[in-house]
PDB file of C-alpha atoms in Angstrom:
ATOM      1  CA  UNK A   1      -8.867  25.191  -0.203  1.00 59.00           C
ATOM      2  CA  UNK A   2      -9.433  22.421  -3.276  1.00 72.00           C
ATOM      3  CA  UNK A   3     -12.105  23.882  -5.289  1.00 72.00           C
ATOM      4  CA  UNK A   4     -13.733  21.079  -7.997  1.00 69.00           C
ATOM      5  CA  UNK A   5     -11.444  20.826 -11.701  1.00 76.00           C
ATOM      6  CA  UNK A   6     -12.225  18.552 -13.950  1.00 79.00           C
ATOM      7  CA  UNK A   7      -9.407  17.961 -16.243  1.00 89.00           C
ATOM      8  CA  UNK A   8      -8.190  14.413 -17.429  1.00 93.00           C
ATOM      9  CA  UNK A   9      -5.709  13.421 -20.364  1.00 96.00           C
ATOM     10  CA  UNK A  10      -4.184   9.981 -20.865  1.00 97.00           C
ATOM     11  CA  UNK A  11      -0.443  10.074 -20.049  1.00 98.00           C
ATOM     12  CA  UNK A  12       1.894   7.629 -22.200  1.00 98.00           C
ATOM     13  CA  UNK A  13       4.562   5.064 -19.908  1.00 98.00           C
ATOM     14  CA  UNK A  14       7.758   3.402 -20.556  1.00 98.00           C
ATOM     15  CA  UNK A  15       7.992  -0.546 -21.886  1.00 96.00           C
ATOM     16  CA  UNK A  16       7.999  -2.146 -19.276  1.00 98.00           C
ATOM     17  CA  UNK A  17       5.883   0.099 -16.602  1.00 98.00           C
ATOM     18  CA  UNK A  18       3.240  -2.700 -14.760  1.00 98.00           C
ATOM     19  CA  UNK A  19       0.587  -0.744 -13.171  1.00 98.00           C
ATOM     20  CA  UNK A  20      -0.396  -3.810 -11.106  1.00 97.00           C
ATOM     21  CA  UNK A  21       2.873  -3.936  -9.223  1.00 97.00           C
ATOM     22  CA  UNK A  22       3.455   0.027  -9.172  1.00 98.00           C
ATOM     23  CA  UNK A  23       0.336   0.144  -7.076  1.00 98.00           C
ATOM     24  CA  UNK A  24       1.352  -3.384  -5.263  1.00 97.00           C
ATOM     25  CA  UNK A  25       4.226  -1.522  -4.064  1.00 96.00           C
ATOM     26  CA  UNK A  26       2.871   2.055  -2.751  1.00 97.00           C
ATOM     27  CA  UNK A  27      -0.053  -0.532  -1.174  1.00 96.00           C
ATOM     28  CA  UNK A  28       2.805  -1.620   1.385  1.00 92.00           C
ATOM     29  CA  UNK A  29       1.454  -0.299   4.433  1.00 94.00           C
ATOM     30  CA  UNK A  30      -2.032   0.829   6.287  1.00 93.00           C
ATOM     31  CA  UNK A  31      -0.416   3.793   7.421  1.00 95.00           C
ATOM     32  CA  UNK A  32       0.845   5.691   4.549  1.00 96.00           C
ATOM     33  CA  UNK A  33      -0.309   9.327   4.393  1.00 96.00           C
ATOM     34  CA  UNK A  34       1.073  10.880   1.055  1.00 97.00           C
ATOM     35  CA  UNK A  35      -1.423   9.380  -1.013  1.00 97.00           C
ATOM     36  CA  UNK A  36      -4.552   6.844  -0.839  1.00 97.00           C
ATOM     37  CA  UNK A  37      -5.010   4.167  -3.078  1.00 97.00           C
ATOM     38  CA  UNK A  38      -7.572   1.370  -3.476  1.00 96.00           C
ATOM     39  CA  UNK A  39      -8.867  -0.570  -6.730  1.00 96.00           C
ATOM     40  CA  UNK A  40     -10.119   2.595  -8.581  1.00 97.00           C
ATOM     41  CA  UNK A  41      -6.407   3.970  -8.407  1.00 98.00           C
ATOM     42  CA  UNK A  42      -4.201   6.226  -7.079  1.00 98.00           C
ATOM     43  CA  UNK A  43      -5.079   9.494  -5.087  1.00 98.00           C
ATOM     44  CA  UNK A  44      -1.970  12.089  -4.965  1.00 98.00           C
ATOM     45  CA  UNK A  45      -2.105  15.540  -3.797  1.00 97.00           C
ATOM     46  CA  UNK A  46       0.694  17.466  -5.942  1.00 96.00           C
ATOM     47  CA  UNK A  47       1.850  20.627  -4.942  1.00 93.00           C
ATOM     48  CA  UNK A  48       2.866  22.811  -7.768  1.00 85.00           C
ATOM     49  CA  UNK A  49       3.810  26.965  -8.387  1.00 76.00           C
ATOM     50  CA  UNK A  50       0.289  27.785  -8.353  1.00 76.00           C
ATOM     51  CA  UNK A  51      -1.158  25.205  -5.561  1.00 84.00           C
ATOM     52  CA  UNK A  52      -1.548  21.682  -5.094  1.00 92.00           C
ATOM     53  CA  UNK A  53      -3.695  19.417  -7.579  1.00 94.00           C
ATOM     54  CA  UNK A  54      -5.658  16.100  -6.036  1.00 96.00           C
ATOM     55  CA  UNK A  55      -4.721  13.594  -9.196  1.00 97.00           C
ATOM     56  CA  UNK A  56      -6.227  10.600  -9.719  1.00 97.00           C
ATOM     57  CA  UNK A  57      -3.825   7.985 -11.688  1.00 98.00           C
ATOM     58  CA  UNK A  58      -5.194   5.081 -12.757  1.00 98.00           C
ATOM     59  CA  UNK A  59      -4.450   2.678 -15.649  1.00 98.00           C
ATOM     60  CA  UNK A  60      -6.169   3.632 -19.213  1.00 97.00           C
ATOM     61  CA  UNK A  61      -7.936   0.730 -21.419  1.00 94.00           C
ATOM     62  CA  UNK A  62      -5.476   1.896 -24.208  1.00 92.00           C
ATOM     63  CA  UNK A  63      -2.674   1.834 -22.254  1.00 94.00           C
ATOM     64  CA  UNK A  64      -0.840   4.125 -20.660  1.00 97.00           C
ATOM     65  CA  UNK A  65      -1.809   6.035 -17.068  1.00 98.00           C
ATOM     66  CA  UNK A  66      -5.756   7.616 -17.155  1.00 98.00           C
ATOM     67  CA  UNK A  67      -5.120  11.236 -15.318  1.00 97.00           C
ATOM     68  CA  UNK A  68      -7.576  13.551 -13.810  1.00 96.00           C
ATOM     69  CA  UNK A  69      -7.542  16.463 -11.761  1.00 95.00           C
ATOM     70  CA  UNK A  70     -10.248  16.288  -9.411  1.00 94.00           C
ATOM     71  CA  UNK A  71      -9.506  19.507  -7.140  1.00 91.00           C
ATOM     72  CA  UNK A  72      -7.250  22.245  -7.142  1.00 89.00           C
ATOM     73  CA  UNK A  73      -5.897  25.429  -5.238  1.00 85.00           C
ATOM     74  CA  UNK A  74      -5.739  27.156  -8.065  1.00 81.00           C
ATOM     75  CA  UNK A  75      -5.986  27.045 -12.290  1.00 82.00           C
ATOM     76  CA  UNK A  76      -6.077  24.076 -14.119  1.00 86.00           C
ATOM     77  CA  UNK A  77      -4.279  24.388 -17.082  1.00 87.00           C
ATOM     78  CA  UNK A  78      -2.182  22.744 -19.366  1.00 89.00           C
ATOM     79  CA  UNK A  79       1.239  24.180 -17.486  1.00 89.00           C
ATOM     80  CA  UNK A  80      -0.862  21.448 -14.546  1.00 91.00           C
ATOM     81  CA  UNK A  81      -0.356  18.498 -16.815  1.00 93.00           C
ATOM     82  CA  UNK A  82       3.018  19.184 -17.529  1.00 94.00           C
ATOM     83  CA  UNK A  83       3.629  19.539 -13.501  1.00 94.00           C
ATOM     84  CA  UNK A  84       1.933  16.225 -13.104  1.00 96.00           C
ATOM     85  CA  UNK A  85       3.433  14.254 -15.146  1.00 97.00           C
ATOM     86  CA  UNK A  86       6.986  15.524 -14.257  1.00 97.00           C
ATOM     87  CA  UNK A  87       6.111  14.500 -11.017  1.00 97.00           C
ATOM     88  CA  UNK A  88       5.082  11.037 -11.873  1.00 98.00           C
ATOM     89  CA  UNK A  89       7.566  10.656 -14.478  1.00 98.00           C
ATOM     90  CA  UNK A  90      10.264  11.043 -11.618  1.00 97.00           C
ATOM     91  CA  UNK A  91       7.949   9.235  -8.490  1.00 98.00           C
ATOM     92  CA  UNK A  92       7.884   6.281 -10.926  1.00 98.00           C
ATOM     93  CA  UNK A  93      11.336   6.545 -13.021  1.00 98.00           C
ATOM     94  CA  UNK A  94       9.764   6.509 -15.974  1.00 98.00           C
ATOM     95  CA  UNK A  95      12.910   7.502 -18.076  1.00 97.00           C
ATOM     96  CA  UNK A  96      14.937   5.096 -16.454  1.00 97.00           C
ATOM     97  CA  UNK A  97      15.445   2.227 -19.534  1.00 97.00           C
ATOM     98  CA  UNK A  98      15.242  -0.924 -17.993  1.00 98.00           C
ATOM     99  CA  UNK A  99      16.855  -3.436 -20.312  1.00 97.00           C
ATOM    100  CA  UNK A 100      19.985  -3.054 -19.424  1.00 98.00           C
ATOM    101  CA  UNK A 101      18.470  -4.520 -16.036  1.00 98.00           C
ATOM    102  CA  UNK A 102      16.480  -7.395 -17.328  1.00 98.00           C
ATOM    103  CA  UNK A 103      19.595  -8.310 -19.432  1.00 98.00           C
ATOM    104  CA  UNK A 104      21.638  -8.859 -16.338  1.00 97.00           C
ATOM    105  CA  UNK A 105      19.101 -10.188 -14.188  1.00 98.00           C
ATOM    106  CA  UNK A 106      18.221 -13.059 -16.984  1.00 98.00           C
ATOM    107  CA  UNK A 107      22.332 -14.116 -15.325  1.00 97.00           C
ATOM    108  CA  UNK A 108      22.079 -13.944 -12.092  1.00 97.00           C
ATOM    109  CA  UNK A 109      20.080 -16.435 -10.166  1.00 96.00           C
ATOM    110  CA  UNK A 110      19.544 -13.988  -7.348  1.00 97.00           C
ATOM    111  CA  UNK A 111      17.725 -11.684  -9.466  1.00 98.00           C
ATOM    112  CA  UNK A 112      16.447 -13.946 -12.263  1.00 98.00           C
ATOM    113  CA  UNK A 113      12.949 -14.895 -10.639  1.00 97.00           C
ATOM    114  CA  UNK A 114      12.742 -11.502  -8.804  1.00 98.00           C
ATOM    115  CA  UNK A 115      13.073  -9.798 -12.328  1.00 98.00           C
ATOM    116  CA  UNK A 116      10.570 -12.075 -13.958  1.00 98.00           C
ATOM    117  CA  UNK A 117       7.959 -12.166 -11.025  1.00 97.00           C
ATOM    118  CA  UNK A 118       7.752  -7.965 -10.285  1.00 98.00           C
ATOM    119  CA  UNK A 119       8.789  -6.945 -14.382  1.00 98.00           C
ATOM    120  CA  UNK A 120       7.829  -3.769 -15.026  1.00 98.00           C
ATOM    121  CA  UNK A 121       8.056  -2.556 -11.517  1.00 98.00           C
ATOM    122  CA  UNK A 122       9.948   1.076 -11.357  1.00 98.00           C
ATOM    123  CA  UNK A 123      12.443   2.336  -8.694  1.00 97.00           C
ATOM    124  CA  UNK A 124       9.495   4.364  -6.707  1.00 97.00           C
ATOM    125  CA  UNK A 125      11.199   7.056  -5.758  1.00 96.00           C
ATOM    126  CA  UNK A 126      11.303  10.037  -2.818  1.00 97.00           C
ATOM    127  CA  UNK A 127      11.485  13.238  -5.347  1.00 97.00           C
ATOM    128  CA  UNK A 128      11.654  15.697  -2.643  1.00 97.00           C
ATOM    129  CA  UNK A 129      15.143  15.686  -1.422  1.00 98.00           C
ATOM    130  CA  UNK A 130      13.462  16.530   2.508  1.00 98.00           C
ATOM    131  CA  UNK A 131      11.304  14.107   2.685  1.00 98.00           C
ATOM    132  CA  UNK A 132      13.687  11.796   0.992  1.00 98.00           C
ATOM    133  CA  UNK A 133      16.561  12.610   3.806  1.00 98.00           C
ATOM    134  CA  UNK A 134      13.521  12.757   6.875  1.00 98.00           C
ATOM    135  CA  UNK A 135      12.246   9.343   6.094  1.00 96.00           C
ATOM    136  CA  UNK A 136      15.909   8.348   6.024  1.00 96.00           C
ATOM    137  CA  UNK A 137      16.055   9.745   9.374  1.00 97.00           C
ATOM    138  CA  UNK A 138      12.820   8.321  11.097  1.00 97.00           C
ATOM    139  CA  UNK A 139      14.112   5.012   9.844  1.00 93.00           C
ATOM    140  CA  UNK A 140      17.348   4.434  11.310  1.00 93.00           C
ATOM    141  CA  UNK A 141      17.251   1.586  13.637  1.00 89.00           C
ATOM    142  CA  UNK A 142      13.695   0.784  13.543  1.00 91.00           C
ATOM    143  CA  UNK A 143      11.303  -1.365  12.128  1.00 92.00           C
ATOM    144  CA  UNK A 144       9.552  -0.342   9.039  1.00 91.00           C
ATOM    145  CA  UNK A 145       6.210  -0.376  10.615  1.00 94.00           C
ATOM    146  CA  UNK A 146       7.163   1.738  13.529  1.00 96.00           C
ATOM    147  CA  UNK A 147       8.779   4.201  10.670  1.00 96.00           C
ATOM    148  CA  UNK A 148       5.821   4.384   8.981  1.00 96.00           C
ATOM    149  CA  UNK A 149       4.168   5.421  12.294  1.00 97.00           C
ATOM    150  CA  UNK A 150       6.664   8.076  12.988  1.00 97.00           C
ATOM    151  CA  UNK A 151       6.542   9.311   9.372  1.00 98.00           C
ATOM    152  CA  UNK A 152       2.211   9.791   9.635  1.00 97.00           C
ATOM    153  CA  UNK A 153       2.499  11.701  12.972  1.00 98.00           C
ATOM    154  CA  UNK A 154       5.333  14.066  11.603  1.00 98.00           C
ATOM    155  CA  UNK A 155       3.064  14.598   8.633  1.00 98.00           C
ATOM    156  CA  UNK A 156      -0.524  15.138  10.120  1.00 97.00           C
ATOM    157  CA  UNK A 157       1.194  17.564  12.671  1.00 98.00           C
ATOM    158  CA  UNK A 158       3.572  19.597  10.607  1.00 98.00           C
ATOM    159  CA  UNK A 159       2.199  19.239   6.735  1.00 97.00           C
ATOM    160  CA  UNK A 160      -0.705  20.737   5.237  1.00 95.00           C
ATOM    161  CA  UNK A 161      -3.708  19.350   4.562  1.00 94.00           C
ATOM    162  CA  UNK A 162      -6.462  19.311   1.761  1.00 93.00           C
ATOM    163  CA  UNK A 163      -9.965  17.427   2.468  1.00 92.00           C
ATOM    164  CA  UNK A 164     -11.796  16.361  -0.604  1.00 92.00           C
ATOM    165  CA  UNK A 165     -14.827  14.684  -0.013  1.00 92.00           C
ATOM    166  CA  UNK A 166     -14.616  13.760   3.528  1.00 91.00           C
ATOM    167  CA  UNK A 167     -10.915  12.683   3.100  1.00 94.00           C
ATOM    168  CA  UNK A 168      -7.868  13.814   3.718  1.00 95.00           C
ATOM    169  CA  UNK A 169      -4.791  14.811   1.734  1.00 96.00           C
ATOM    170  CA  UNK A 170      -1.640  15.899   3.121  1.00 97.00           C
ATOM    171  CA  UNK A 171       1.983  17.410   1.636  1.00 97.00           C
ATOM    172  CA  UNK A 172       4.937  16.531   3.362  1.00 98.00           C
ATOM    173  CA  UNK A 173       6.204  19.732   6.304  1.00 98.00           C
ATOM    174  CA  UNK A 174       8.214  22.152   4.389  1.00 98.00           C
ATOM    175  CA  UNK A 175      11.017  22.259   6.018  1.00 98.00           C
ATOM    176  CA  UNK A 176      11.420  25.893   7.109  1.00 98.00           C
ATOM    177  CA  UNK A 177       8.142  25.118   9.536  1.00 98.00           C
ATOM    178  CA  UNK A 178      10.384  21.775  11.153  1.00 98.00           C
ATOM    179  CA  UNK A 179      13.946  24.278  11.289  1.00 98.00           C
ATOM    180  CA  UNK A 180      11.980  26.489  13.233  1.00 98.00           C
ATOM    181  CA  UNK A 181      11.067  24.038  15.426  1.00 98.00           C
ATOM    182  CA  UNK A 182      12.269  22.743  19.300  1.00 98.00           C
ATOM    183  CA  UNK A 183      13.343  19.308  19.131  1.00 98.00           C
ATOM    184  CA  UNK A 184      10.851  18.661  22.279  1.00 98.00           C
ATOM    185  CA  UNK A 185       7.784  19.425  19.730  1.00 98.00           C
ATOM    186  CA  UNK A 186       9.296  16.089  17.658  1.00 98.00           C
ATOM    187  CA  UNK A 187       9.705  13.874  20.662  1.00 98.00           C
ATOM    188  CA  UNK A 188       6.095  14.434  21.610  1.00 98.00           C
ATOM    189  CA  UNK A 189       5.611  11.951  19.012  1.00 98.00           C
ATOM    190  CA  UNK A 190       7.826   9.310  20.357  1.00 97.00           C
ATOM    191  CA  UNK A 191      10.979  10.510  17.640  1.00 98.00           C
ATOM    192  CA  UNK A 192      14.054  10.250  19.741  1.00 98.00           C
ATOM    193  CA  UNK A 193      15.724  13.385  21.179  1.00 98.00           C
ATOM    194  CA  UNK A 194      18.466  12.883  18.782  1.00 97.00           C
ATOM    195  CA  UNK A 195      16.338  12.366  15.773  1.00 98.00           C
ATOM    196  CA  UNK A 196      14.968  15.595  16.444  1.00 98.00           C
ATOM    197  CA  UNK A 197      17.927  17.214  16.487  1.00 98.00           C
ATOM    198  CA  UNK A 198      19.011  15.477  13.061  1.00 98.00           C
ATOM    199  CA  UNK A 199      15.799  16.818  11.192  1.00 98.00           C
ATOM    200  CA  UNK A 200      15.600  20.016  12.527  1.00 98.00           C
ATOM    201  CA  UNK A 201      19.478  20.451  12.075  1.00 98.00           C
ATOM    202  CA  UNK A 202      18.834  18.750   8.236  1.00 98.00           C
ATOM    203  CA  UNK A 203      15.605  21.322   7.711  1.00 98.00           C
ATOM    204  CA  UNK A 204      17.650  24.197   8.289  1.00 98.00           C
ATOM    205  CA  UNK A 205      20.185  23.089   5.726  1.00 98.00           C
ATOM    206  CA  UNK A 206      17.875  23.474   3.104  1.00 98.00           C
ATOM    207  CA  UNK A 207      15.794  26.110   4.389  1.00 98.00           C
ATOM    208  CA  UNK A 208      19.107  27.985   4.184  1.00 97.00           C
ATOM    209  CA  UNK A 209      20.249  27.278   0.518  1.00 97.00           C
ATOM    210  CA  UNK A 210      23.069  25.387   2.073  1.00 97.00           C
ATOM    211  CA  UNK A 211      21.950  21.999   0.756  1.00 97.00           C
ATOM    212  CA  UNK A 212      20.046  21.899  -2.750  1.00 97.00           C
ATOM    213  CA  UNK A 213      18.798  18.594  -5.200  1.00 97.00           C
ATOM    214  CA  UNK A 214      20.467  20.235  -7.655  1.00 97.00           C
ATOM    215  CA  UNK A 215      24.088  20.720  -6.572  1.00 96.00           C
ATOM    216  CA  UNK A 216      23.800  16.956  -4.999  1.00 97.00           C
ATOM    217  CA  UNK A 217      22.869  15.951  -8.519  1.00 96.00           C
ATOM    218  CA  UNK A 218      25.530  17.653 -10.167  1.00 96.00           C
ATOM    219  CA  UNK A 219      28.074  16.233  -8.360  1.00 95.00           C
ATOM    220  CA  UNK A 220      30.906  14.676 -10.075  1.00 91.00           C
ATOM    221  CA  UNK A 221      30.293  11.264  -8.876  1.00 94.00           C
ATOM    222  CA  UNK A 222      28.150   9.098  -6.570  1.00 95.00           C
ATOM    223  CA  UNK A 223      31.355   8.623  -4.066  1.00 96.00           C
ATOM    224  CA  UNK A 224      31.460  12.712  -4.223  1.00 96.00           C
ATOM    225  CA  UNK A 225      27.464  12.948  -3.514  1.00 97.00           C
ATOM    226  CA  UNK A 226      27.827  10.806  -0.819  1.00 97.00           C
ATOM    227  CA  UNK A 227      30.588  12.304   0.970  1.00 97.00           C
ATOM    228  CA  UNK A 228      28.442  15.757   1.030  1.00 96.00           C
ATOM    229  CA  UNK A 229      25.541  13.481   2.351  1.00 98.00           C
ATOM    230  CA  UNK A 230      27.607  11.979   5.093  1.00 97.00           C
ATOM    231  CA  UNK A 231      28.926  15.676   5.946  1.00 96.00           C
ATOM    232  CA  UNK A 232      25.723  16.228   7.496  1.00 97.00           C
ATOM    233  CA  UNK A 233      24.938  15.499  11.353  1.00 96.00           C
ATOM    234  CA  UNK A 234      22.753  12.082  11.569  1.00 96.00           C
ATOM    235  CA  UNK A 235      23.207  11.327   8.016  1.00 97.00           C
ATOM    236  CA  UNK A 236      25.756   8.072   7.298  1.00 96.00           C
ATOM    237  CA  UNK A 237      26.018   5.642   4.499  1.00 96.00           C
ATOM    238  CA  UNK A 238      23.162   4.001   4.920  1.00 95.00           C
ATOM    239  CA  UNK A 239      20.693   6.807   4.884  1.00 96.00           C
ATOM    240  CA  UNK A 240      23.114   8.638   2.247  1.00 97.00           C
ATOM    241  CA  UNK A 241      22.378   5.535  -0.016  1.00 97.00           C
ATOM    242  CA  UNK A 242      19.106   5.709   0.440  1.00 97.00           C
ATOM    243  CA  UNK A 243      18.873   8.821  -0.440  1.00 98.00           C
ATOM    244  CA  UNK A 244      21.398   8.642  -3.656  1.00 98.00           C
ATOM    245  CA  UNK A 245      18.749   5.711  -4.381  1.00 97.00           C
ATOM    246  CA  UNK A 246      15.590   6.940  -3.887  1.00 97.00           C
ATOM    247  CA  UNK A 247      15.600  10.598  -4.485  1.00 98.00           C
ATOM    248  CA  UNK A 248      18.815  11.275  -6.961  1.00 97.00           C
ATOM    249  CA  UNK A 249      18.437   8.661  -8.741  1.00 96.00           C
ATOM    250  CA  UNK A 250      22.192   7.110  -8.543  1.00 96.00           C
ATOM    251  CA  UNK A 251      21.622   3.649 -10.175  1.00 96.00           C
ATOM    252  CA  UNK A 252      24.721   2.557  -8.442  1.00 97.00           C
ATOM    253  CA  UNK A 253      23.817   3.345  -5.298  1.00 98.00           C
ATOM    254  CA  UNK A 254      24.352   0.737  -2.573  1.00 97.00           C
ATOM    255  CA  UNK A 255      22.049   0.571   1.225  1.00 96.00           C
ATOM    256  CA  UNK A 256      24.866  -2.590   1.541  1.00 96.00           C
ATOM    257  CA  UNK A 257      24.356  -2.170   5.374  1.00 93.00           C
ATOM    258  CA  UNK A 258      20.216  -2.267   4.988  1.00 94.00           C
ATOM    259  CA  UNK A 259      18.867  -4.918   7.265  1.00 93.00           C
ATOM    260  CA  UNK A 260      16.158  -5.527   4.880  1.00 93.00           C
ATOM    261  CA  UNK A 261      18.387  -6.445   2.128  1.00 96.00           C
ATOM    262  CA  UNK A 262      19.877  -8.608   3.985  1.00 96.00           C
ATOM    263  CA  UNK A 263      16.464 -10.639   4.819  1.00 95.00           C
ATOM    264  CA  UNK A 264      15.306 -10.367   1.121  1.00 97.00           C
ATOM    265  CA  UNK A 265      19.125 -11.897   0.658  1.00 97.00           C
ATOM    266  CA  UNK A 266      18.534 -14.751   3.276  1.00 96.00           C
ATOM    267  CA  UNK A 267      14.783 -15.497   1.760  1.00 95.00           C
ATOM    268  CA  UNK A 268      15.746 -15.638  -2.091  1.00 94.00           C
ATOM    269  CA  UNK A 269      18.976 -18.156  -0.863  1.00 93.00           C
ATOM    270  CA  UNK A 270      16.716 -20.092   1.530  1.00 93.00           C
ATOM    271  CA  UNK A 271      19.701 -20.214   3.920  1.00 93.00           C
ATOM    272  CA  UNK A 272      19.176 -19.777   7.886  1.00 91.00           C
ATOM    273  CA  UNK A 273      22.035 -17.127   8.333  1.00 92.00           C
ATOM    274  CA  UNK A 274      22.126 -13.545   7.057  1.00 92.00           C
ATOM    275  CA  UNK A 275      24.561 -13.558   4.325  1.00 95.00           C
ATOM    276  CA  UNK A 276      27.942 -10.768   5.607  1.00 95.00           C
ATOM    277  CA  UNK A 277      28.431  -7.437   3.720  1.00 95.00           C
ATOM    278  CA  UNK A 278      31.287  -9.467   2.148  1.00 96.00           C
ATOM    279  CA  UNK A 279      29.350 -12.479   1.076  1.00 96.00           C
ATOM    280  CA  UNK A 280      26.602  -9.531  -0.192  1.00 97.00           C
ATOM    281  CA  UNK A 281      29.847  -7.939  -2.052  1.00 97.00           C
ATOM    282  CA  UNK A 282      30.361 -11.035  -3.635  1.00 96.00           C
ATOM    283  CA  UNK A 283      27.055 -11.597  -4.989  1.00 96.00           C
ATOM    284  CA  UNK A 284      26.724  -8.332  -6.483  1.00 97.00           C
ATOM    285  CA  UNK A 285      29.307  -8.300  -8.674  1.00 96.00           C
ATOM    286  CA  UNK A 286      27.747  -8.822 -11.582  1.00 95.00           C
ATOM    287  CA  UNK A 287      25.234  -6.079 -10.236  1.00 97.00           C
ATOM    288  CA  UNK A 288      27.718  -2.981 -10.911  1.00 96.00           C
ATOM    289  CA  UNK A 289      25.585  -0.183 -12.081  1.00 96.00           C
ATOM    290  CA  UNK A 290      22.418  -1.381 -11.206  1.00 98.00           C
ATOM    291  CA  UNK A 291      22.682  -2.224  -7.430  1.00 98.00           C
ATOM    292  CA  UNK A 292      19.506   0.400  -6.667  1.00 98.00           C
ATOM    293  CA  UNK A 293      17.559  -1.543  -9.013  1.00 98.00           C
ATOM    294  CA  UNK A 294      18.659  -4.557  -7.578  1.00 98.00           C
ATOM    295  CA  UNK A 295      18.439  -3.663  -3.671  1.00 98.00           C
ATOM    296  CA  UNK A 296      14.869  -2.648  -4.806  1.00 98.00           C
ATOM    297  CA  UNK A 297      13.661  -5.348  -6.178  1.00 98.00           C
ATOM    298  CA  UNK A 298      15.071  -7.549  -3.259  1.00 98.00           C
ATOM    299  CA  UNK A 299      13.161  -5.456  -1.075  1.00 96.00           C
ATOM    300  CA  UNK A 300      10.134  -5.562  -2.749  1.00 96.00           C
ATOM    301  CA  UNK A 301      10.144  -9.453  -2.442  1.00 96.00           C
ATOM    302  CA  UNK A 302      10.131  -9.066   0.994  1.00 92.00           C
ATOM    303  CA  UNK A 303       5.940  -7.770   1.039  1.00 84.00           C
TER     304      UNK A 303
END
């Protein structure tokens, strides 16, 4: 139960970090259920050792990110700043220097106006490596609307909750409550039979120690993360890029199979035909190192 904190501190960002298109972003869809956010900021629930925190983030007049804890399940403290801003600093890859970036985008006319129109936009990220690999999951072979959809039933039936002040706030399942699950209590919510199978079989994986963040990220290479990724039932390249992308933070990682990079491809060129995976190869050569970036920022131009 959230009891009322008060607690604020103003937390310092990266040049270039745009608040504006951060919260442009995350604003994507109506049915989002990790967070709320309207034109007083950013609502989070944050789970931490000692319970979750309700954070509001919002941008400070002197720059930088206003904080404040508004509830908690548990102390406030300054060991609960120091979780919060981890947390943001990786949700919002905040030590991610971007000029590298910039400096090839300002070459490529792909990227050029896509650069210049969302600068300061961050690689949001997926820091749980569950969620990260779930909403992988739930995508496949869908629409993003319809995965959004998916993703808000699996959470309002299998996460926790928090209300503060007549609203709710939910954590994403752990997922030793969806490994001990039948795959008939998924489809229920119109996730296919095999889908099931994939996130129950992918929960238990974790839940058993078998697959960690931490030995994914100390993997020798991105080609070596991958290949565990792609060891695991339901999980291919796509979704393993995704992942690499969105969670561990491979800047080189490459969704080249993503139907919505190819539409944010076929927009920016104007042409009537989705470009091929080779034509996309050729277009991202100058891209090496930063095709994550790059994927994201075509995506983003999509909404």
């Amino acid at each position: 139960m959230l009891t009322e904190r008060q607690f604020a501190w103003t937390m310092p960002v990266p040049d270039p970090f745009s608040y504006a298109e951060t919260a442009a972003y995350l604003s994507r869809s109506p049915d989002e259920c990790l967070y709320h956010i309207d034109e007083s900021g950013i609502y989070k629930l944050i789970e931490r050792c000692e319970g979750a925190v309700l954070a509001h983030i919002r941008p400070a007049p002197e720059g930088g990110l206003a904080i404040r804890i508004l509830a908690a399940d548990g102390p406030v403290d300054t060991q609960t700043k120091q979780a919060v801003e981890l947390y943001l600093t990786e949700w919002f890859d905040m030590d991610t220097d971007l000029g590298p970036f910039y400096g090839l985008a300002a070459e490529d006319p792909l990227l050029k106006p896509l650069a210049e129109r969302f600068r300061g936009l961050r690689n949001i990220g997926i820091p749980d490596l569950f969620e990260a690999l779930c909403w992988g999951i739930l995508g496949q072979q869908i629409n993003l609307a319809f995965a959004y959809t998916l993703k808000k039933r699996f959470v309002e039936t299998f996460g926790s909750e928090a209300v503060w002040e007549e609203r709710s706030y939910r954590l994403f399942p752990k997922p030793e409550r969806i490994a001990a699950l039948d795959p008939r209590e998924l489809t229920r919510l119109q996730i296919t039979s095999r889908k099931a199978e994939y996130l129950i079989g992918t929960a238990q994986l974790i839940a058993d120690g078998s697959l960690t963040k931490a030995d994914l990220l100390e993997a020798e290479s991105l080609d070596l993360a991958e290949k565990r990724l792609v060891g695991i039932r339901g999980i291919g390249p796509w979704t393993a890029n995704y992942v690499l992308m969105r969670c561990l933070r491979h800047p080189a990682a490459f969704p080249i199979d993503d139907v919505g990079l190819h539409n944010a491809i076929k927009a920016s060129l104007g042409t009537d035909a989705k470009p091929t995976v080779a034509e996309i190869r050729a277009l991202a050569a100058g891209w090496k190192g930063w095709e994550a970036y790059a994927t994201f920022y075509l995506w983003r131009s999509l909404y």
